[in-house]
Amino acid sequence: MAKPIVTLSGLKIVIMLGMLVIIMAGVKIAADMIVPFILAMFIAVILNPLIRRLERLRVPRVLAISLVVVAIVMLMALLLAYLGTSLNELARTLPQYRSSLITPLQAIEPWLQRAGITVSVDELVKYIDPNAAMTLVSSLITQLSNAMTSVFLLLLTVVFMLFEVPQLPLKLQQLMSRPAEGMGAIQRALDSVSQYLVLKTAISLVTGLIVWVMLAALDVRFAFVWGLLAFSLNYIPNIGSVLAAIPPVAQVLVFGGLYDALIVVAGYLAINLVFGNIIEPRIMGRGLGLSTLVVFLSLIFWGWLLGPVGMLLSVPLTIVVKIGLEQSEGGKGIAVLLSDMSKAQR
């Protein structure tokens, strides 16, 4: 009797891959609804240790949540007001960039000609349209003013999640067939994600402050904006710090010249070297349990699936997926592929 062409295990794999594709397609379509929920959930994970610490100081949970949320609202109001002012000033100065770009381009032109690249500065300047950049900045200002409603709803979701935390373990235990193993995996995921997010937030905050102080000391305009950008993009692994350095370096190159731009580049390199290669690995301990390649690929995958928020939360999302895969026999092999075996063997 002839053997079947498609085995049962092969058919099972095909069905699972088909279900995975359908789920990812659904998540991508519903990203506008899913992303705020995921963001609120991770914000609640960051704030919950602070709430628990206030509870240990005999502060009622309701009052602790209220104090933390009020402090966040006041801080965000101050940041948005200052950021809006800085962006308005940036929009007014953008027309100066076109005339200021001519000098550095003329300085680079002989080098390009020696390399065999023929470039006309006059023709190149015609393609530089400051109106496009002004439109972008204006849209950012409009989005900031319209974002208050979304931020309010996001904070409400965070508040309700924080209120739900004490009752959540009991509810989850009622849904599980093996409560002990399931709650252990959930607690391990929460501990890993909470530790990563709290430490990453602290490191990003210090990084943003140092960048702000450095640029202000070098008399670089919009130092606060670039410091806030460094804080935000520091959550993105591998490439976030590089992306945060591009706008201020380009600005200094146009208005200050090559020497000043090299000083700014050296400052960013020193900050990223100290925090990225020395301080952060020591604070994070033995690591996240993820290989470097997986961290980079997760950045691409979650960014494609969930947009910019997915890039910011790519590492904690991958940690959750990895721990979830470890709980099933079929997923343990994939979890091993995601792991960093070099750190596990130390």
XYZ file of C-alpha atoms in Angstrom:
346
model
C 0.000 0.000 0.000
C 1.422 3.405 -1.011
C 2.279 5.823 1.755
C 0.300 9.080 1.878
C 2.128 11.989 0.288
C 1.274 14.376 3.124
C 1.971 13.029 6.606
C -0.149 13.917 9.616
C 2.644 15.944 11.217
C 3.265 17.865 7.988
C -0.451 18.646 7.673
C -0.465 19.867 11.271
C 2.439 22.212 10.588
C 0.730 23.604 7.479
C -2.493 24.201 9.420
C -0.604 25.938 12.253
C 1.264 28.180 9.798
C -2.013 29.044 8.075
C -3.597 29.955 11.420
C -0.543 32.068 12.296
C -0.816 33.991 9.023
C -4.536 34.614 9.616
C -3.869 35.824 13.170
C -1.079 38.185 12.043
C -3.271 39.553 9.255
C -6.039 40.190 11.783
C -3.640 41.898 14.185
C -2.251 44.138 11.422
C -5.745 45.146 10.287
C -6.850 45.859 13.869
C -3.545 47.542 14.851
C -5.263 50.880 15.541
C -7.293 49.221 18.313
C -4.667 46.758 19.563
C -1.679 49.128 19.816
C -3.221 51.480 22.463
C -4.200 48.458 24.570
C -0.691 46.954 24.359
C 0.885 50.334 25.153
C -1.423 50.808 28.148
C -0.608 47.305 29.375
C 3.149 47.927 29.299
C 2.739 51.354 30.965
C 0.774 49.608 33.723
C 3.609 47.075 34.054
C 6.094 49.956 34.489
C 3.934 51.783 37.056
C 2.803 48.781 39.107
C 6.138 48.409 41.032
C 5.859 52.089 42.027
C 2.249 51.549 43.170
C 3.293 48.512 45.212
C 6.104 50.473 46.836
C 3.649 53.203 47.867
C 1.354 50.508 49.260
C 4.215 49.236 51.433
C 4.401 52.772 52.836
C 0.740 52.307 53.946
C -0.662 54.460 51.138
C -4.060 53.084 49.958
C -3.939 51.693 46.429
C -6.594 54.113 45.148
C -4.675 57.106 46.500
C -1.350 55.736 45.209
C -2.735 55.316 41.675
C -4.292 58.794 41.808
C -1.029 60.424 42.922
C 1.007 58.683 40.221
C -1.478 59.526 37.453
C -1.731 63.200 38.530
C 2.075 63.453 38.536
C 2.233 61.912 35.041
C -0.450 64.283 33.697
C 1.330 67.352 35.096
C 4.688 66.211 33.709
C 3.198 65.482 30.271
C 1.465 68.873 30.192
C 4.770 70.641 30.898
C 6.629 68.535 28.310
C 4.005 69.061 25.610
C 3.896 72.819 26.248
C 7.678 73.148 26.023
C 7.859 70.784 23.053
C 5.140 72.719 21.201
C 7.068 75.958 21.700
C 10.283 74.352 20.448
C 8.571 72.908 17.372
C 7.031 76.286 16.528
C 10.470 77.872 16.716
C 11.882 75.060 14.577
C 9.189 75.669 11.947
C 10.137 79.365 11.797
C 13.852 78.619 11.300
C 13.444 75.932 8.621
C 13.608 78.400 5.675
C 17.151 79.306 6.782
C 18.331 75.756 6.137
C 18.209 76.090 2.358
C 20.596 79.039 2.223
C 22.816 77.564 4.946
C 23.185 74.269 3.062
C 24.955 75.927 0.133
C 28.252 76.499 1.996
C 28.825 72.888 3.206
C 27.713 71.511 -0.163
C 30.203 73.755 -1.947
C 32.928 72.506 0.421
C 32.083 68.870 -0.348
C 31.808 69.392 -4.120
C 35.605 69.252 -4.850
C 35.939 65.992 -2.890
C 33.126 64.445 -4.907
C 34.721 65.559 -8.169
C 38.035 63.957 -7.181
C 36.123 60.723 -6.560
C 34.664 60.914 -10.054
C 31.183 62.047 -8.944
C 29.913 65.073 -10.837
C 27.428 67.055 -8.764
C 26.123 70.558 -9.360
C 25.424 72.372 -6.093
C 22.996 74.779 -7.778
C 20.961 71.916 -9.204
C 21.076 70.010 -5.898
C 19.789 72.973 -3.874
C 16.732 73.183 -6.134
C 15.604 69.791 -4.806
C 15.812 70.959 -1.187
C 12.339 72.175 -0.321
C 11.971 73.626 3.198
C 8.215 73.859 2.692
C 7.978 70.056 2.916
C 9.814 70.086 6.246
C 7.628 72.971 7.471
C 4.528 70.970 6.539
C 5.891 67.998 8.496
C 6.606 70.101 11.597
C 3.211 71.790 11.362
C 1.509 68.409 11.182
C 3.486 67.293 14.238
C 2.269 70.338 16.169
C -1.310 69.615 15.116
C -0.965 65.975 16.131
C 0.399 67.021 19.524
C -2.635 69.212 20.145
C -5.004 66.454 18.983
C -3.205 63.772 20.976
C -4.566 64.907 24.330
C -7.812 62.964 23.830
C -5.900 59.774 22.973
C -3.548 60.287 25.926
C -6.547 60.775 28.244
C -8.149 57.519 27.069
C -4.783 55.751 27.341
C -4.328 56.912 30.944
C -7.894 55.836 31.797
C -7.090 52.365 30.448
C -3.892 52.277 32.520
C -5.809 53.311 35.657
C -8.416 50.552 35.223
C -5.642 48.012 34.576
C -3.873 49.051 37.780
C -7.129 48.707 39.733
C -7.588 45.215 38.253
C -4.114 43.928 39.185
C -4.989 42.567 42.703
C -7.924 40.483 41.349
C -6.173 39.346 38.161
C -4.246 36.298 39.535
C -7.415 34.707 40.956
C -9.275 35.205 37.681
C -6.447 33.712 35.629
C -6.220 30.666 37.894
C -9.888 29.894 37.211
C -9.156 29.754 33.452
C -6.129 27.434 33.608
C -6.099 23.662 33.595
C -2.697 23.701 35.367
C -2.804 26.845 37.537
C 0.581 26.358 39.229
C 2.567 26.046 35.991
C 0.529 28.708 34.204
C 0.830 31.290 36.980
C 4.546 30.532 37.258
C 5.026 31.276 33.552
C 2.929 34.467 33.784
C 4.882 35.645 36.837
C 8.176 34.914 35.071
C 7.040 36.901 32.024
C 5.846 39.807 34.194
C 9.100 39.852 36.175
C 11.236 39.795 32.999
C 9.188 42.455 31.198
C 8.846 44.642 34.294
C 12.584 44.506 35.008
C 13.430 45.281 31.391
C 10.955 48.174 31.051
C 11.787 49.810 34.390
C 15.550 49.613 33.825
C 15.258 50.650 30.175
C 13.089 53.631 31.137
C 15.614 54.738 33.766
C 18.550 54.343 31.365
C 16.678 56.125 28.556
C 15.763 58.983 30.895
C 19.376 59.463 31.999
C 20.532 59.202 28.369
C 18.040 61.863 27.255
C 19.074 64.201 30.092
C 22.785 63.807 29.298
C 22.162 64.435 25.579
C 20.134 67.548 26.472
C 22.875 68.868 28.774
C 25.618 68.063 26.240
C 23.869 69.833 23.366
C 22.926 72.788 25.559
C 26.570 73.095 26.677
C 27.620 73.082 23.005
C 25.019 75.797 22.351
C 23.048 73.620 19.920
C 19.555 74.935 19.247
C 16.534 72.786 20.158
C 18.642 70.769 22.614
C 15.513 69.821 24.575
C 13.830 68.394 21.461
C 16.883 66.296 20.606
C 17.188 65.119 24.228
C 13.542 64.044 24.220
C 14.137 62.288 20.906
C 17.135 60.441 22.402
C 14.996 59.343 25.364
C 12.206 58.040 23.122
C 14.341 56.276 20.511
C 16.596 54.663 23.126
C 13.817 52.086 23.610
C 14.471 50.867 20.055
C 17.298 48.307 20.260
C 20.426 48.471 18.067
C 19.444 51.403 15.836
C 17.505 53.770 18.123
C 20.513 55.703 19.389
C 21.847 56.077 15.832
C 18.534 57.458 14.570
C 18.382 59.920 17.480
C 21.797 61.359 16.584
C 21.047 62.089 12.910
C 18.879 65.284 13.232
C 21.137 67.209 15.674
C 24.299 66.235 13.787
C 22.736 67.368 10.495
C 21.633 70.638 12.107
C 25.089 71.374 13.519
C 26.719 70.414 10.200
C 24.564 72.960 8.357
C 24.808 75.854 10.826
C 28.090 75.187 12.645
C 30.331 73.422 10.163
C 32.162 70.114 9.983
C 34.299 70.635 13.123
C 31.302 71.316 15.390
C 29.423 68.386 13.863
C 32.356 66.048 14.631
C 32.288 67.216 18.269
C 28.563 66.368 18.485
C 29.207 62.979 16.850
C 31.990 62.289 19.369
C 29.627 63.212 22.215
C 26.925 60.835 20.980
C 29.488 58.059 20.473
C 30.791 58.500 24.017
C 27.272 58.434 25.504
C 26.234 55.368 23.505
C 29.516 53.596 24.287
C 29.197 54.159 28.032
C 25.486 53.400 28.322
C 25.078 50.846 25.538
C 28.218 48.765 26.116
C 29.074 49.261 29.792
C 26.249 50.480 32.032
C 23.221 48.852 30.393
C 24.677 45.308 30.146
C 25.767 45.440 33.794
C 22.405 46.726 35.031
C 20.456 44.241 32.904
C 22.457 41.396 34.461
C 22.912 38.199 32.472
C 20.796 39.549 29.651
C 17.327 39.095 28.239
C 17.718 35.490 27.171
C 17.405 36.559 23.512
C 20.105 36.351 20.874
C 21.321 39.542 19.222
C 19.982 38.413 15.837
C 16.546 37.710 17.333
C 16.487 41.180 18.940
C 17.189 42.790 15.554
C 14.688 40.602 13.677
C 12.044 41.230 16.335
C 12.548 44.957 15.787
C 11.730 44.510 12.084
C 8.825 42.100 12.686
C 7.009 44.034 15.431
C 7.624 47.320 13.605
C 5.950 45.858 10.507
C 3.074 44.378 12.523
C 2.334 47.191 15.005
C 4.152 50.235 13.650
C 6.415 52.537 15.727
C 4.994 51.279 19.042
C 5.914 47.752 17.978
C 9.505 48.884 17.425
C 9.617 50.499 20.879
C 8.209 47.374 22.565
C 9.836 44.764 20.323
C 12.048 43.285 23.060
C 9.376 42.854 25.797
C 6.896 41.487 23.245
C 9.471 38.910 22.098
C 10.212 37.979 25.726
C 6.503 37.302 26.303
C 6.279 35.189 23.116
C 9.385 33.208 24.093
C 8.093 32.416 27.587
C 4.714 31.463 26.111
C 6.373 29.071 23.658
C 8.304 27.410 26.486
C 5.030 26.217 28.027
C 4.111 23.879 25.149
C 5.966 20.860 23.816
C 5.675 22.053 20.235
C 6.941 25.541 21.055
C 10.017 24.618 23.111
C 12.123 24.127 19.984
C 11.229 27.603 18.703
C 11.951 29.055 22.158
C 15.427 27.515 22.041
C 16.046 29.162 18.642
C 15.106 32.534 20.167
C 17.420 32.034 23.157
C 20.966 33.290 23.556
C 22.804 30.032 24.253
C 26.175 31.746 24.770
C 24.868 33.553 27.852
C 23.015 30.488 29.073
C 26.273 28.462 29.117
C 28.183 30.980 31.247
